PDB file of C-alpha atoms in Angstrom:
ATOM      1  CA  UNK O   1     108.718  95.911  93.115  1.00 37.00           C
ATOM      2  CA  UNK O   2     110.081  94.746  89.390  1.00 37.00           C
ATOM      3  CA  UNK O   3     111.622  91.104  89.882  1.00 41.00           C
ATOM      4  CA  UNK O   4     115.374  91.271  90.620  1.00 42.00           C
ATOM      5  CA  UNK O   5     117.688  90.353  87.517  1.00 40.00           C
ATOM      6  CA  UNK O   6     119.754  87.505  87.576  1.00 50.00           C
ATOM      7  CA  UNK O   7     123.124  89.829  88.573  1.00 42.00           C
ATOM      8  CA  UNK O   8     125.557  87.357  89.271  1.00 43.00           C
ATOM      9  CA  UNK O   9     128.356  89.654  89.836  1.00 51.00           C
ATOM     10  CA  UNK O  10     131.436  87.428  88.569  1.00 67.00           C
ATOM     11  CA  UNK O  11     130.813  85.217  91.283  1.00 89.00           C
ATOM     12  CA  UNK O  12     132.080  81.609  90.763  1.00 92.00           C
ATOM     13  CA  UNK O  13     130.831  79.215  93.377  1.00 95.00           C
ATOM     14  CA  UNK O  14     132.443  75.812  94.443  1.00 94.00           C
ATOM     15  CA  UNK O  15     129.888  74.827  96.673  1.00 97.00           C
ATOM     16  CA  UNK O  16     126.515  73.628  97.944  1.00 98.00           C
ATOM     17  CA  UNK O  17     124.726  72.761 100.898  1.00 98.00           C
ATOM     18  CA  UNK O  18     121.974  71.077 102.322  1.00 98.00           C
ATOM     19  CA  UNK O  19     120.386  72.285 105.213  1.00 98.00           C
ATOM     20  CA  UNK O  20     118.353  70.419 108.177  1.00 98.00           C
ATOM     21  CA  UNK O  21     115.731  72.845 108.834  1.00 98.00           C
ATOM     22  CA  UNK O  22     113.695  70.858 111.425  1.00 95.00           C
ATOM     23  CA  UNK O  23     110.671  72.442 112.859  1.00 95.00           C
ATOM     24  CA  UNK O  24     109.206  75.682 112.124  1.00 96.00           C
ATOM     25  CA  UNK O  25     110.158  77.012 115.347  1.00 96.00           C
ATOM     26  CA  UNK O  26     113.685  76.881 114.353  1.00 97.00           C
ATOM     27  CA  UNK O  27     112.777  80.538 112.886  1.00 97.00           C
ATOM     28  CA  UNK O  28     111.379  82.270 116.630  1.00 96.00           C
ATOM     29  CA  UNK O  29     112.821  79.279 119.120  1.00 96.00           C
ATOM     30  CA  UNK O  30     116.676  80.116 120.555  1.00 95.00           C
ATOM     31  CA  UNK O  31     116.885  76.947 122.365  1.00 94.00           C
ATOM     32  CA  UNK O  32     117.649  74.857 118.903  1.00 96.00           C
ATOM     33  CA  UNK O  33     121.056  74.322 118.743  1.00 95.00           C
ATOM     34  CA  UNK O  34     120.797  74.755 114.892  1.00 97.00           C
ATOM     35  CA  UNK O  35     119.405  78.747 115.268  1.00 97.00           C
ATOM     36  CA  UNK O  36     122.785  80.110 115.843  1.00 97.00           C
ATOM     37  CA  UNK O  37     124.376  78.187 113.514  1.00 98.00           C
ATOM     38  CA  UNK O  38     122.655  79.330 110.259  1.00 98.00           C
ATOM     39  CA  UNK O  39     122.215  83.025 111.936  1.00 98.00           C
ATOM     40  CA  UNK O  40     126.375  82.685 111.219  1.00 98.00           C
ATOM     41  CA  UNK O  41     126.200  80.524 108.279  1.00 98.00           C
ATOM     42  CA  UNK O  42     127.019  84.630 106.376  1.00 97.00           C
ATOM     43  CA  UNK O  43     129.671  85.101 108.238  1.00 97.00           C
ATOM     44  CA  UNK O  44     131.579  81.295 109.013  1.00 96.00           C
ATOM     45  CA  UNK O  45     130.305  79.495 105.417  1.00 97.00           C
ATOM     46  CA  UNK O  46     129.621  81.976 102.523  1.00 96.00           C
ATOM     47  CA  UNK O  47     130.988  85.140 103.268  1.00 94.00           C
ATOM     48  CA  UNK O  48     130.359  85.952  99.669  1.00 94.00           C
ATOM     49  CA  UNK O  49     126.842  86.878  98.620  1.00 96.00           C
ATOM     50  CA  UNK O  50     125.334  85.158  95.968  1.00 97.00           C
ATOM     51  CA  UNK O  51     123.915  86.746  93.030  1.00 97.00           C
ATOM     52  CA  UNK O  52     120.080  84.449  93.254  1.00 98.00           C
ATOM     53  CA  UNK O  53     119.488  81.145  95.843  1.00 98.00           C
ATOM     54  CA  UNK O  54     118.105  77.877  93.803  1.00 98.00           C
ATOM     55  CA  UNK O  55     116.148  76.394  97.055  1.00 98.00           C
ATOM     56  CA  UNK O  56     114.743  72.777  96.797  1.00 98.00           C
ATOM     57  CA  UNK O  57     112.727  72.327  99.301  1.00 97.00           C
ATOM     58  CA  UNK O  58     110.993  68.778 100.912  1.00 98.00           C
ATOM     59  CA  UNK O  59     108.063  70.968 101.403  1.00 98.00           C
ATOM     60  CA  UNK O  60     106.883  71.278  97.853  1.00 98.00           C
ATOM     61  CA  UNK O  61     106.389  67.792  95.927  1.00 98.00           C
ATOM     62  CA  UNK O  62     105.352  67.257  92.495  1.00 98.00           C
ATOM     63  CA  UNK O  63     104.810  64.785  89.538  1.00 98.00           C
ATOM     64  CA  UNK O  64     107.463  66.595  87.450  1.00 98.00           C
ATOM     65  CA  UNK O  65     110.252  68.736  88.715  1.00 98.00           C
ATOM     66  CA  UNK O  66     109.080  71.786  88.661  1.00 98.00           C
ATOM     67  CA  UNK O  67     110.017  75.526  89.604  1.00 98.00           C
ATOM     68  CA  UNK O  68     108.545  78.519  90.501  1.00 98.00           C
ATOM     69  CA  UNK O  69     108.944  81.658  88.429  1.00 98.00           C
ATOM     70  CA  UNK O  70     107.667  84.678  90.398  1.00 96.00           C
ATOM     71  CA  UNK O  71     107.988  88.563  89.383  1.00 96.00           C
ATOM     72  CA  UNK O  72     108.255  91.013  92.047  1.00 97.00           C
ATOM     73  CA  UNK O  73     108.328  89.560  96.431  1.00 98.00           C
ATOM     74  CA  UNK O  74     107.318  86.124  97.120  1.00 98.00           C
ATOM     75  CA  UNK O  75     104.428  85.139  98.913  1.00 98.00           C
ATOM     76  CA  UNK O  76     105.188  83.658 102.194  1.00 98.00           C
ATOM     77  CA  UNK O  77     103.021  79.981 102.907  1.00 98.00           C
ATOM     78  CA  UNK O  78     102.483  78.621 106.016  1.00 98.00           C
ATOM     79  CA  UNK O  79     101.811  75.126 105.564  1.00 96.00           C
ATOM     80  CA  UNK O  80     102.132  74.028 109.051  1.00 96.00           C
ATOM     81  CA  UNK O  81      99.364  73.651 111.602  1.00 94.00           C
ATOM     82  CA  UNK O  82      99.037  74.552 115.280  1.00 94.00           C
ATOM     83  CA  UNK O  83     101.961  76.314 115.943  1.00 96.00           C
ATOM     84  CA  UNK O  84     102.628  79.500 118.088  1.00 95.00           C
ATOM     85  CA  UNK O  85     100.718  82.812 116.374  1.00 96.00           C
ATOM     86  CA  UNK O  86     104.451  84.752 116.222  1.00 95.00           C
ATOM     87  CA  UNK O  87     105.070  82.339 113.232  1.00 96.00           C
ATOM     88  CA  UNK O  88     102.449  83.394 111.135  1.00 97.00           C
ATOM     89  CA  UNK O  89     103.193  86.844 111.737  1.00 97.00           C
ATOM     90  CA  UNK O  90     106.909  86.567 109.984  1.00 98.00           C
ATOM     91  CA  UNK O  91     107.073  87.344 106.112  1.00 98.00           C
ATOM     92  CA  UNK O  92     110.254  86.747 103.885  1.00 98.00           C
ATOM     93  CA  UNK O  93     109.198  89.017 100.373  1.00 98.00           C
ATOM     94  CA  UNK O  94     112.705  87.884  98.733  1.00 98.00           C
ATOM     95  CA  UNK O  95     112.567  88.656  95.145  1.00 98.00           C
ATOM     96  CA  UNK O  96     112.018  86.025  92.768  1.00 98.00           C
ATOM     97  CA  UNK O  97     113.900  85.373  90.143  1.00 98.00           C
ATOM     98  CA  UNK O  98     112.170  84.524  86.958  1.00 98.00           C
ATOM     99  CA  UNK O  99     115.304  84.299  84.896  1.00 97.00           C
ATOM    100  CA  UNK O 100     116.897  81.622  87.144  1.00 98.00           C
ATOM    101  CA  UNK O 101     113.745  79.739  87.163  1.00 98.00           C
ATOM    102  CA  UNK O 102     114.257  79.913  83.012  1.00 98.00           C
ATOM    103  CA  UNK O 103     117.805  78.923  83.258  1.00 98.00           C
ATOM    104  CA  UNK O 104     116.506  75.667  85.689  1.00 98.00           C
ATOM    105  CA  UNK O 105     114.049  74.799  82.954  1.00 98.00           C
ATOM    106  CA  UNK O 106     116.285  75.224  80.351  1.00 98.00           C
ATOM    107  CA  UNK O 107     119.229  73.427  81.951  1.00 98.00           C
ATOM    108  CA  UNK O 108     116.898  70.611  83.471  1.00 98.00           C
ATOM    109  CA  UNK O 109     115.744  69.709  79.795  1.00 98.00           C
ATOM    110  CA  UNK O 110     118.850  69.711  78.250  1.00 98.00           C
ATOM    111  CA  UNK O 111     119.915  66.771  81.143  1.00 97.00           C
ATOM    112  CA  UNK O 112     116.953  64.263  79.941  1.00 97.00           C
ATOM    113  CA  UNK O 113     114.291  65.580  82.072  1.00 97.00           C
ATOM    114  CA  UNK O 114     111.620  66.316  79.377  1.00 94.00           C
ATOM    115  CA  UNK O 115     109.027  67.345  81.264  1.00 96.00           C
ATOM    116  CA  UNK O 116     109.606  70.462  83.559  1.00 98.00           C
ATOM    117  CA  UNK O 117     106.750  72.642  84.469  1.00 98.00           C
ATOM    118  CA  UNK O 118     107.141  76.465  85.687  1.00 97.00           C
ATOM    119  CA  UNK O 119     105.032  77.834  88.844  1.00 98.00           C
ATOM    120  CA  UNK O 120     104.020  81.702  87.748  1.00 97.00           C
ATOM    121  CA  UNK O 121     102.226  81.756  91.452  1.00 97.00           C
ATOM    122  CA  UNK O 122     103.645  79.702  94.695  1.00 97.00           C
ATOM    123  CA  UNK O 123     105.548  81.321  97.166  1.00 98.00           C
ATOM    124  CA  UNK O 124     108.250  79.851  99.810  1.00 98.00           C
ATOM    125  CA  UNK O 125     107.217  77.620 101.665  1.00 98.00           C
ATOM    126  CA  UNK O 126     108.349  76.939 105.295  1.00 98.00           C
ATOM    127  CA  UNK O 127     111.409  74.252 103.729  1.00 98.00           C
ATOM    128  CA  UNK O 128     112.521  77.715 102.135  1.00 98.00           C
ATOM    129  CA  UNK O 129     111.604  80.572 104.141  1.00 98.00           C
ATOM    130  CA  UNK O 130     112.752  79.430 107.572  1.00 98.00           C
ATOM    131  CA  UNK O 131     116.538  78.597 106.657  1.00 98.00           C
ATOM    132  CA  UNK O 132     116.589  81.466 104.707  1.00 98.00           C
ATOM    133  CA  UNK O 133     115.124  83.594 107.141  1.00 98.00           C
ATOM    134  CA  UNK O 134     118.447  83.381 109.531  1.00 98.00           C
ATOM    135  CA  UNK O 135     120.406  82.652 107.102  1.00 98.00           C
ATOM    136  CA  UNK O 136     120.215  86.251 104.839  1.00 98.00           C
ATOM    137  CA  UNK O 137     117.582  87.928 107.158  1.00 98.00           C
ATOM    138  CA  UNK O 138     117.022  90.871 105.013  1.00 98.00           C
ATOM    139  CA  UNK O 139     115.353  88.761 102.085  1.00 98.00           C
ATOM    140  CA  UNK O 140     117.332  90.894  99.402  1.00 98.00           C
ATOM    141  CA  UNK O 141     118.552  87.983  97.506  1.00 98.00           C
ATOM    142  CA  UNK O 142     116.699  86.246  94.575  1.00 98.00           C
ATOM    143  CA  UNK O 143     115.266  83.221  95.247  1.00 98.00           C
ATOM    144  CA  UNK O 144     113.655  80.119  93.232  1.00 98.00           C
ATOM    145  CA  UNK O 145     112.689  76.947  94.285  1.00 98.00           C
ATOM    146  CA  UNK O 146     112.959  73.455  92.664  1.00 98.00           C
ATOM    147  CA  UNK O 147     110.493  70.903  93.712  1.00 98.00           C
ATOM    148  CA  UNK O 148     111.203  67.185  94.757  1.00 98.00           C
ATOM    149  CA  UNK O 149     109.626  63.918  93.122  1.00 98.00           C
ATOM    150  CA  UNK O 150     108.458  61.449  95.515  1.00 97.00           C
ATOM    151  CA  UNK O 151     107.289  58.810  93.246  1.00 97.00           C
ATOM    152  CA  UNK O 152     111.110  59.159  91.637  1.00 98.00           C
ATOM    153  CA  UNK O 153     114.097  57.853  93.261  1.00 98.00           C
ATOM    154  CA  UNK O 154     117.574  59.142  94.818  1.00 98.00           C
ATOM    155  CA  UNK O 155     119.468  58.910  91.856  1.00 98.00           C
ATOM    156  CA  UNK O 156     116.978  60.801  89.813  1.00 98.00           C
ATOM    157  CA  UNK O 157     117.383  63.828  92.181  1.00 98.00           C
ATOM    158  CA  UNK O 158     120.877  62.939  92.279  1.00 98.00           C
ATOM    159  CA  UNK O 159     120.688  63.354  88.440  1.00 98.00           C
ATOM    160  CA  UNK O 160     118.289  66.973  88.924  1.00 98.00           C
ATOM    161  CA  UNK O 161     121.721  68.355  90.876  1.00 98.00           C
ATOM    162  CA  UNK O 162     124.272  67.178  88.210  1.00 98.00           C
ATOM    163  CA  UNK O 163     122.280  68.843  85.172  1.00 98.00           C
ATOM    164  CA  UNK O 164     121.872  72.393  87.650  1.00 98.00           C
ATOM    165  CA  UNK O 165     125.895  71.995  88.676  1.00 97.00           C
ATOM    166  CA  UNK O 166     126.590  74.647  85.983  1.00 97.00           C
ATOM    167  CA  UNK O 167     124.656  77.402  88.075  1.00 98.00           C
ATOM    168  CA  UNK O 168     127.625  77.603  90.537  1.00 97.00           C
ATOM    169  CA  UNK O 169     129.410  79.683  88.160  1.00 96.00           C
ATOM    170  CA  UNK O 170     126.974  82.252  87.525  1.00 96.00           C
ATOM    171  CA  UNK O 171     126.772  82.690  91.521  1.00 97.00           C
ATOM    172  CA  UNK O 172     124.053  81.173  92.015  1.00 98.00           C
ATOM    173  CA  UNK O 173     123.915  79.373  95.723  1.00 98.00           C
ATOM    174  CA  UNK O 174     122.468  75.787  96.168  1.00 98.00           C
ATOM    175  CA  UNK O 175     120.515  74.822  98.902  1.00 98.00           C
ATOM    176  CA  UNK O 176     119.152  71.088  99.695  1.00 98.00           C
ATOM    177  CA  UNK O 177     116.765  71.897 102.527  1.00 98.00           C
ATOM    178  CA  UNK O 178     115.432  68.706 103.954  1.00 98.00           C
ATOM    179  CA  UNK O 179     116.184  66.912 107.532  1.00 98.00           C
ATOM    180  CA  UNK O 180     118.304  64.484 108.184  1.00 98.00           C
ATOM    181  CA  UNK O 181     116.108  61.973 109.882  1.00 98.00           C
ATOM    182  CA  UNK O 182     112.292  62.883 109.438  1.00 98.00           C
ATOM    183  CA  UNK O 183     109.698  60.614 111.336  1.00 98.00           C
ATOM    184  CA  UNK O 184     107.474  62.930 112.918  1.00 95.00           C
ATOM    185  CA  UNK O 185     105.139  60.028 114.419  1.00 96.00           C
ATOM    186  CA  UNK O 186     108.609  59.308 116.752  1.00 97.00           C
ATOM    187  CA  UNK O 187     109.314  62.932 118.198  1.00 96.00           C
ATOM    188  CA  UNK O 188     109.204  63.545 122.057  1.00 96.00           C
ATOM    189  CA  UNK O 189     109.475  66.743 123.787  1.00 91.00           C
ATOM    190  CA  UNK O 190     111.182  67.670 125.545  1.00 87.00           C
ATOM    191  CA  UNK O 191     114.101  64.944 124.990  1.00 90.00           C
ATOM    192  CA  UNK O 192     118.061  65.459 125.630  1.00 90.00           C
ATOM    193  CA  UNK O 193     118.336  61.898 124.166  1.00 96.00           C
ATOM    194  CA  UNK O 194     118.227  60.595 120.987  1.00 97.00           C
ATOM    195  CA  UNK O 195     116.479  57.232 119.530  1.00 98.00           C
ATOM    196  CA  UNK O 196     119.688  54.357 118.900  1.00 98.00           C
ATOM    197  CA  UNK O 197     117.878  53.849 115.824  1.00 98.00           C
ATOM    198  CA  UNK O 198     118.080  57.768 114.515  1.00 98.00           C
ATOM    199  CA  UNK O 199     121.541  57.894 115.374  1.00 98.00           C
ATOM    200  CA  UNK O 200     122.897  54.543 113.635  1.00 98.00           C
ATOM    201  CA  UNK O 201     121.466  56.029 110.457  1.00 98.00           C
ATOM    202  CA  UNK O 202     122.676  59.826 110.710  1.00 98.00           C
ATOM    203  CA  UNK O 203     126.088  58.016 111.783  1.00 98.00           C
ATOM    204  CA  UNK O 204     125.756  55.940 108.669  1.00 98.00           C
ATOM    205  CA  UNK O 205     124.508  59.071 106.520  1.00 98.00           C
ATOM    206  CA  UNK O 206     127.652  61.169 108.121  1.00 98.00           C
ATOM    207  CA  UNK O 207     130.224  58.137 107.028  1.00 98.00           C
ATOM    208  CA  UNK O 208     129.221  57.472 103.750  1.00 98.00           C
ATOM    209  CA  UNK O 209     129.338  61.520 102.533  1.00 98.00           C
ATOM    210  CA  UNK O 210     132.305  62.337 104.350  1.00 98.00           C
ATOM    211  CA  UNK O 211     133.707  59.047 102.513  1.00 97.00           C
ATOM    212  CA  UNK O 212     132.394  60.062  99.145  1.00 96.00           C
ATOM    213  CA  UNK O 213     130.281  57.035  99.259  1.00 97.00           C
ATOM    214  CA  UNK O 214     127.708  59.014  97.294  1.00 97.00           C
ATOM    215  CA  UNK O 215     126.373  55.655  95.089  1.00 97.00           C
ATOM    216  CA  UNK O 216     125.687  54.459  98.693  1.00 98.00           C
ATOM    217  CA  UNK O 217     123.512  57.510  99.803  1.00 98.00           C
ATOM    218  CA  UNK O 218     122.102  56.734  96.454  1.00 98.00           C
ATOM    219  CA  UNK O 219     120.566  53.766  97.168  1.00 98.00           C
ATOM    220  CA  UNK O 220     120.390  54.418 100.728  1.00 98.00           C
ATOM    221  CA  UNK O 221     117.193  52.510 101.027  1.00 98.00           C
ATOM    222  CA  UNK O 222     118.948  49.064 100.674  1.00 98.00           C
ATOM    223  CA  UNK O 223     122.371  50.354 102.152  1.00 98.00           C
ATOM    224  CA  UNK O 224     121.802  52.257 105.302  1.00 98.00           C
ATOM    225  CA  UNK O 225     120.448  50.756 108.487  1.00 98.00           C
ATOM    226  CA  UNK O 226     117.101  51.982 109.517  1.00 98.00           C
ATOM    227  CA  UNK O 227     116.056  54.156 106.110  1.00 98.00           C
ATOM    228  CA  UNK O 228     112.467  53.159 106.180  1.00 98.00           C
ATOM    229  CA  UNK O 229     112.269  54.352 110.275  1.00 98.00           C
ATOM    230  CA  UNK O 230     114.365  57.541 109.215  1.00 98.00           C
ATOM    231  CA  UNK O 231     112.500  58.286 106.653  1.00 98.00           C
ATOM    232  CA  UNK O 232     108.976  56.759 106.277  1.00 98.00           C
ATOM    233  CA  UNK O 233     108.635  59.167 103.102  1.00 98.00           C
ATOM    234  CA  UNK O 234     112.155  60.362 101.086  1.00 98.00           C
ATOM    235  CA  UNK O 235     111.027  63.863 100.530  1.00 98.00           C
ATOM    236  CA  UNK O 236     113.161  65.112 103.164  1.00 98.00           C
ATOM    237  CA  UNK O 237     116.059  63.406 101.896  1.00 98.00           C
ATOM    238  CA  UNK O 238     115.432  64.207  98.376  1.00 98.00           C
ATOM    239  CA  UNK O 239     117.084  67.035  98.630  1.00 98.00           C
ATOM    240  CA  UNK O 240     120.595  66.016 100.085  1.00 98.00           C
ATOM    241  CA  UNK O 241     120.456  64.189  97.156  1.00 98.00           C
ATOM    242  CA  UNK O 242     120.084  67.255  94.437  1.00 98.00           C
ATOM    243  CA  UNK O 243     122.980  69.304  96.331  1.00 98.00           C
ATOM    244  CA  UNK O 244     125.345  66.448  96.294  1.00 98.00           C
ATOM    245  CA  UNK O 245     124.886  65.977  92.585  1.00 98.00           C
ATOM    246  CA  UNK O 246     125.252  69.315  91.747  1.00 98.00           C
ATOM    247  CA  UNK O 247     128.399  69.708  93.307  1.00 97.00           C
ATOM    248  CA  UNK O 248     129.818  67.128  91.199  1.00 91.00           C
ATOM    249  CA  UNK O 249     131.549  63.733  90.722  1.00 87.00           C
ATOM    250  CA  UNK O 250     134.249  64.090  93.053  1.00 90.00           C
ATOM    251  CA  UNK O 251     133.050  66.668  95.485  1.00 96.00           C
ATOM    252  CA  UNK O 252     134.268  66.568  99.157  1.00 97.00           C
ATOM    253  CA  UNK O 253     131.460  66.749 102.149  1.00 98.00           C
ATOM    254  CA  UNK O 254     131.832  68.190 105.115  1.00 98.00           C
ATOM    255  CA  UNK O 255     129.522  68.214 107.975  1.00 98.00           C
ATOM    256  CA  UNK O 256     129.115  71.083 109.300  1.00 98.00           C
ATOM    257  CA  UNK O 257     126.071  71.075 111.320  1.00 98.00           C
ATOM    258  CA  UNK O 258     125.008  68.206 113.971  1.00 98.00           C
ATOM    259  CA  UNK O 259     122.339  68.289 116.414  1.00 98.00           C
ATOM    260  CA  UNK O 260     119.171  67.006 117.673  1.00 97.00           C
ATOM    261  CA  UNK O 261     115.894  67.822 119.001  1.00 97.00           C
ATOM    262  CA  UNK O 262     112.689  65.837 120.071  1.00 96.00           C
ATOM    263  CA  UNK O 263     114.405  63.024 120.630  1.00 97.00           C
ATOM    264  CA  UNK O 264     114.599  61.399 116.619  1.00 97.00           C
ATOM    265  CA  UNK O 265     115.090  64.585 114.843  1.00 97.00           C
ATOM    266  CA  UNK O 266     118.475  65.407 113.470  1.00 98.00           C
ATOM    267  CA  UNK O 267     120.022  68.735 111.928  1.00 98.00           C
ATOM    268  CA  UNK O 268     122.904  67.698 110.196  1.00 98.00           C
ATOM    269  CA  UNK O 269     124.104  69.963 107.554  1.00 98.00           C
ATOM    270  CA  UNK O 270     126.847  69.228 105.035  1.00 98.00           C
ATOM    271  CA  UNK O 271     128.612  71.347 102.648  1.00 98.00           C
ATOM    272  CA  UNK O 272     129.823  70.129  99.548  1.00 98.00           C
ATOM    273  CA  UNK O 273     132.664  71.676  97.409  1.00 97.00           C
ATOM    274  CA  UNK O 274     134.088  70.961  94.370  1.00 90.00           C
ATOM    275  CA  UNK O 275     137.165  69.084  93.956  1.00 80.00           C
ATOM    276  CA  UNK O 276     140.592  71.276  93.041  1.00 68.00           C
TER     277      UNK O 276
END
């Protein structure tokens, strides 16, 4: 299979999104609330297809932002550990798409960032594949993923989303995948509760988007109550932060995803669209 061109099709996009993928199982388990949700995220959210996906992922960290440029189907990477067999058995070949990776590069150096490294060999990992996987099942769209810094702050993935914002109008959809809260040393199944601490902070995290408060989310670490228990590490974060930038200045959030699972793990999901 030849890599897939960057067709874009006209397409002019005014959004982006960042998705709460949870736990692997999301992709074989139909008791998380979230499954249905992006199995309909086609149909209620994007009914137009986009011409290539930009992914950035909490799964894949770096020293400098970097993406991967791959020719031909994906590999599919399991980094998880212990889980049922069925999820080792599911593959997502989407095509890559070398020219979008080129067009990251390009559009990531032009913003300040003067380093930025392209992968000829890694696949999608599990912060890609399993959104993705319910989300356009038939793997038929381009994909390329960005990676997140960890030893870099909010603002400068903040900054990695406003220097990619002009991909929206060459169709290309952006995806923060990430988790709202992430502290897997707290989770309890089964749980129908959730942890007063988890909540206070996706409450706060919910509040400050859907008020534009984006400086706050920012510098959520000194702002938001609980950061450090909701996220011990910010790579799951990271990426809220990229989609929010690229959507620009004045962009409007919406949630439009919110539940919970193992008692501190949240799937909020938030859409963000361009001002008019």
């Amino acid at each position: 299979m030849m890599a897939a061109s960057l067709n874009m099709g006209g397409l002019n996009l005014k959004e982006t999104f960042f998705i709460s993928h949870g736990s692997p199982m999301l992709s074989v388990d139909d008791s998380i609330p979230a499954r249905p949700f992006l199995k309909s995220f086609r149909q209620k959210l994007l009914t137009d297809k986009p011409g290539s996906i930009l992914l950035v992922s909490a799964h894949w960290e770096t020293t400098h932002p970097t993406v991967n440029a791959i020719t031909g189907p994906s590999d599919t990477i399991y980094d998880f550990y212990n889980f049922p067999k069925p999820l080792y058995q599911l593959k997502y070949p989407a095509p890559g798409a070398p020219e979008l990776a080129n067009k990251v590069k390009k559009l990531l150096e032009a913003g300040g960032f003067e380093h930025v490294v392209e992968d000829k060999e890694r696949g999608l990992d599990h912060g890609a594949w399993v959104p993705l996987i319910l989300m356009y099942p038939d793997a038929d769209i381009p994909v390329c993923q960005l990676s997140v810094q960890t030893k870099m702050d909010a603002t400068h993935h903040y900054n990695l989303g406003r220097a990619l914002a002009p991909l929206k109008k060459e169709g290309v959809l952006i995806v923060g995948s990430g988790s709202a809260t992430h502290n897997l040393r707290t989770l309890i199944d089964p749980s129908d509760s959730v942890a007063s601490w988890a909540a206070e902070f996706n409450n706060w995290l919910k509040e400050s988007l859907l008020a534009g408060r984006y400086e706050d989310v920012n510098q959520y670490l000194e702002k938001a109550p609980f950061a450090k228990q909701a996220h011990p590490r910010p790579e799951h974060l990271y990426p809220l932060h990229v989609a929010m930038g690229a959507a620009g200045v004045d962009a409007k959030a919406e949630l439009i995803h919110d539940s919970w699972t193992s008692y501190t793990l949240s799937y909020a999901s938030y859409k963000f669209s361009e001002s008019t």
